[in-house]
XYZ file of C-alpha atoms in Angstrom:
209
model
C 0.004 -0.024 -0.016
C 1.735 3.324 -1.217
C 0.994 6.949 -0.418
C 1.275 10.264 -1.704
C 1.051 13.308 0.510
C 0.216 16.791 -0.188
C -0.170 20.230 1.469
C -1.697 22.560 2.341
C -4.759 20.481 1.987
C -3.175 17.527 3.730
C -4.517 15.148 0.946
C -3.260 11.346 1.288
C -3.706 8.706 -1.350
C -3.838 5.073 -0.459
C -3.523 2.089 -3.099
C -4.990 -1.171 -2.735
C -7.769 -0.390 -0.150
C -10.586 -2.659 -0.001
C -14.347 -1.853 -0.132
C -14.794 -3.009 3.339
C -12.183 -0.649 4.846
C -13.593 2.284 2.982
C -17.039 1.454 4.709
C -15.316 1.029 7.861
C -13.529 4.241 7.574
C -16.938 6.302 6.737
C -18.681 4.561 9.894
C -15.638 5.888 12.148
C -15.628 9.310 10.598
C -19.616 9.888 9.958
C -19.513 12.943 12.555
C -16.500 14.232 11.183
C -16.984 17.428 9.089
C -13.258 18.305 8.147
C -12.379 14.635 6.630
C -13.321 13.943 3.098
C -12.999 10.337 1.413
C -13.097 9.526 -2.367
C -13.166 5.928 -3.466
C -12.069 4.911 -6.699
C -11.860 0.961 -7.281
C -9.104 0.360 -4.505
C -7.758 3.879 -4.637
C -8.893 5.638 -1.501
C -8.000 9.702 -1.229
C -8.329 11.070 2.338
C -8.473 14.967 2.614
C -8.586 17.113 5.836
C -10.058 20.340 4.724
C -8.509 23.712 5.290
C -10.193 27.395 5.795
C -8.285 28.075 2.275
C -10.748 25.107 0.858
C -13.971 26.011 2.703
C -14.403 29.478 2.202
C -14.686 29.687 -1.485
C -16.893 26.021 -0.978
C -19.385 27.872 1.246
C -19.799 31.184 -0.790
C -20.046 29.242 -3.999
C -22.738 27.126 -2.151
C -24.526 29.981 -0.755
C -24.449 31.523 -4.227
C -26.536 28.568 -5.787
C -28.950 28.885 -3.000
C -29.445 32.876 -3.704
C -29.615 32.235 -7.224
C -32.229 29.450 -7.116
C -34.273 31.468 -4.413
C -34.667 34.790 -7.030
C -35.588 32.057 -9.518
C -37.991 30.365 -7.672
C -36.458 27.142 -8.210
C -36.742 24.606 -5.683
C -33.384 23.569 -4.218
C -32.089 20.838 -1.795
C -28.749 21.060 -0.374
C -26.914 17.814 0.468
C -23.621 19.610 1.351
C -20.731 16.843 1.403
C -23.107 13.757 1.620
C -21.253 10.527 0.685
C -22.684 8.755 -2.466
C -21.328 5.611 -3.158
C -21.951 2.093 -5.298
C -20.493 -1.154 -4.145
C -21.205 -2.360 -7.500
C -18.746 -0.374 -9.481
C -16.408 0.170 -6.740
C -16.635 4.053 -6.054
C -17.798 6.723 -3.651
C -17.134 10.372 -2.847
C -18.229 13.371 -0.759
C -18.735 16.380 -2.618
C -17.361 19.692 -1.353
C -21.395 20.706 -1.839
C -24.119 19.189 -3.919
C -27.598 20.092 -4.737
C -30.638 18.915 -6.089
C -32.647 21.434 -8.296
C -34.472 19.542 -11.090
C -34.966 16.395 -9.274
C -35.270 18.210 -5.816
C -39.072 17.075 -5.820
C -37.962 13.310 -6.274
C -36.129 13.345 -3.278
C -38.340 15.418 -0.947
C -38.691 14.113 2.589
C -35.900 11.803 2.205
C -33.480 11.729 5.033
C -31.481 8.751 3.613
C -30.271 8.640 0.001
C -30.126 5.087 -2.020
C -28.560 5.437 -5.476
C -30.274 2.031 -6.486
C -33.477 4.039 -6.353
C -32.720 7.613 -5.653
C -31.263 9.836 -8.464
C -27.574 11.309 -8.006
C -27.171 15.159 -7.419
C -27.827 17.753 -10.220
C -25.000 19.901 -9.355
C -21.553 19.293 -7.626
C -19.234 21.762 -6.520
C -15.676 20.956 -6.543
C -12.905 23.121 -4.789
C -9.297 22.511 -5.881
C -6.897 24.468 -3.767
C -3.669 22.505 -4.524
C -4.337 19.884 -7.611
C -7.264 19.556 -10.258
C -10.224 17.399 -9.593
C -10.347 16.108 -13.013
C -9.262 12.471 -11.506
C -12.505 12.614 -9.956
C -14.501 13.299 -12.664
C -14.848 9.575 -14.109
C -15.925 8.694 -10.513
C -18.977 11.766 -10.736
C -19.481 10.650 -14.293
C -20.154 6.750 -12.971
C -22.618 8.077 -10.155
C -24.423 10.102 -12.945
C -23.711 13.475 -11.576
C -25.032 16.087 -14.358
C -23.385 19.070 -13.825
C -20.045 20.234 -12.007
C -18.608 23.609 -11.021
C -14.980 23.420 -10.695
C -13.309 26.352 -8.416
C -9.536 26.769 -9.206
C -7.340 29.766 -8.482
C -10.172 32.170 -8.438
C -12.069 30.714 -11.234
C -15.316 28.878 -11.925
C -15.352 26.119 -14.894
C -18.645 24.756 -15.434
C -18.876 20.965 -16.774
C -21.974 19.111 -18.224
C -22.114 15.133 -18.633
C -22.509 14.107 -21.910
C -22.486 10.397 -22.530
C -19.803 9.145 -20.274
C -17.603 11.970 -19.881
C -17.685 15.883 -19.181
C -17.611 18.689 -21.407
C -16.703 22.105 -20.546
C -19.828 24.725 -21.221
C -19.916 28.444 -21.145
C -23.112 28.186 -19.398
C -25.000 26.293 -16.481
C -27.632 24.336 -17.691
C -28.833 23.703 -14.040
C -29.033 27.492 -13.369
C -29.150 28.835 -16.846
C -28.721 32.380 -16.218
C -25.018 31.500 -14.842
C -21.923 31.315 -16.631
C -18.331 30.278 -15.960
C -17.383 33.612 -16.538
C -20.200 35.381 -14.373
C -19.741 32.816 -11.533
C -15.944 33.787 -11.362
C -16.811 37.313 -11.152
C -19.378 36.995 -8.540
C -16.862 34.594 -6.542
C -14.074 37.559 -6.820
C -17.012 39.924 -5.454
C -17.601 37.734 -2.285
C -13.875 38.662 -1.527
C -14.277 42.174 -1.857
C -17.601 42.909 -0.448
C -19.421 42.690 3.000
C -21.928 39.927 2.625
C -25.143 41.701 2.603
C -23.674 43.759 -0.555
C -22.612 40.522 -2.018
C -26.264 39.450 -2.146
C -27.380 42.654 -3.315
C -24.674 42.260 -6.461
C -25.868 38.769 -6.907
C -29.479 39.943 -7.234
C -28.428 42.937 -9.242
C -26.645 40.697 -11.837
C -29.863 38.303 -11.977
C -31.776 41.427 -12.782
C -29.586 42.195 -15.449
C -29.223 38.901 -17.034
C -32.372 37.127 -16.865
């Protein structure tokens, strides 16, 4: 079993890990919000989250909720809920995830079962030290329709087309938003106070609907 460690996100990758070990680690850390596990057919990535990672995650997640509210779209925020399928040997806990188009289908659900429930419509992926593209096949195999990837201050939108993700200019889940607009609004979140930032989001929506 080999390990690779990177900083500042404290990311550890283990190889040759069984599904049973993955399940046990999930159970042992079910009350931990600072540890994230990703499993891909024997490869297990363990990441300890940092403020540098979580601040843009919270801001982008908040932006989703504000835009959905302003557009009168029902949204369910499932945060970093773990999604896994033993049959394909894959599982992940996103930085944030949302049900939009499928929000009604999971109404009232406290636990999700991917054998009967749909995957999230939108996943947010925050990259501080390394790209998330290696995780994209995992998201695709689960059926996540759209990914917003945040890296170095920019947001890139990806849509699932067949078995792979294709970069898109505009979000299909929240159509007014483009990668450029998301990047601009995220930059504004660092410059403005929170209440002023909400006003900026609303102003952008009024001008771009």
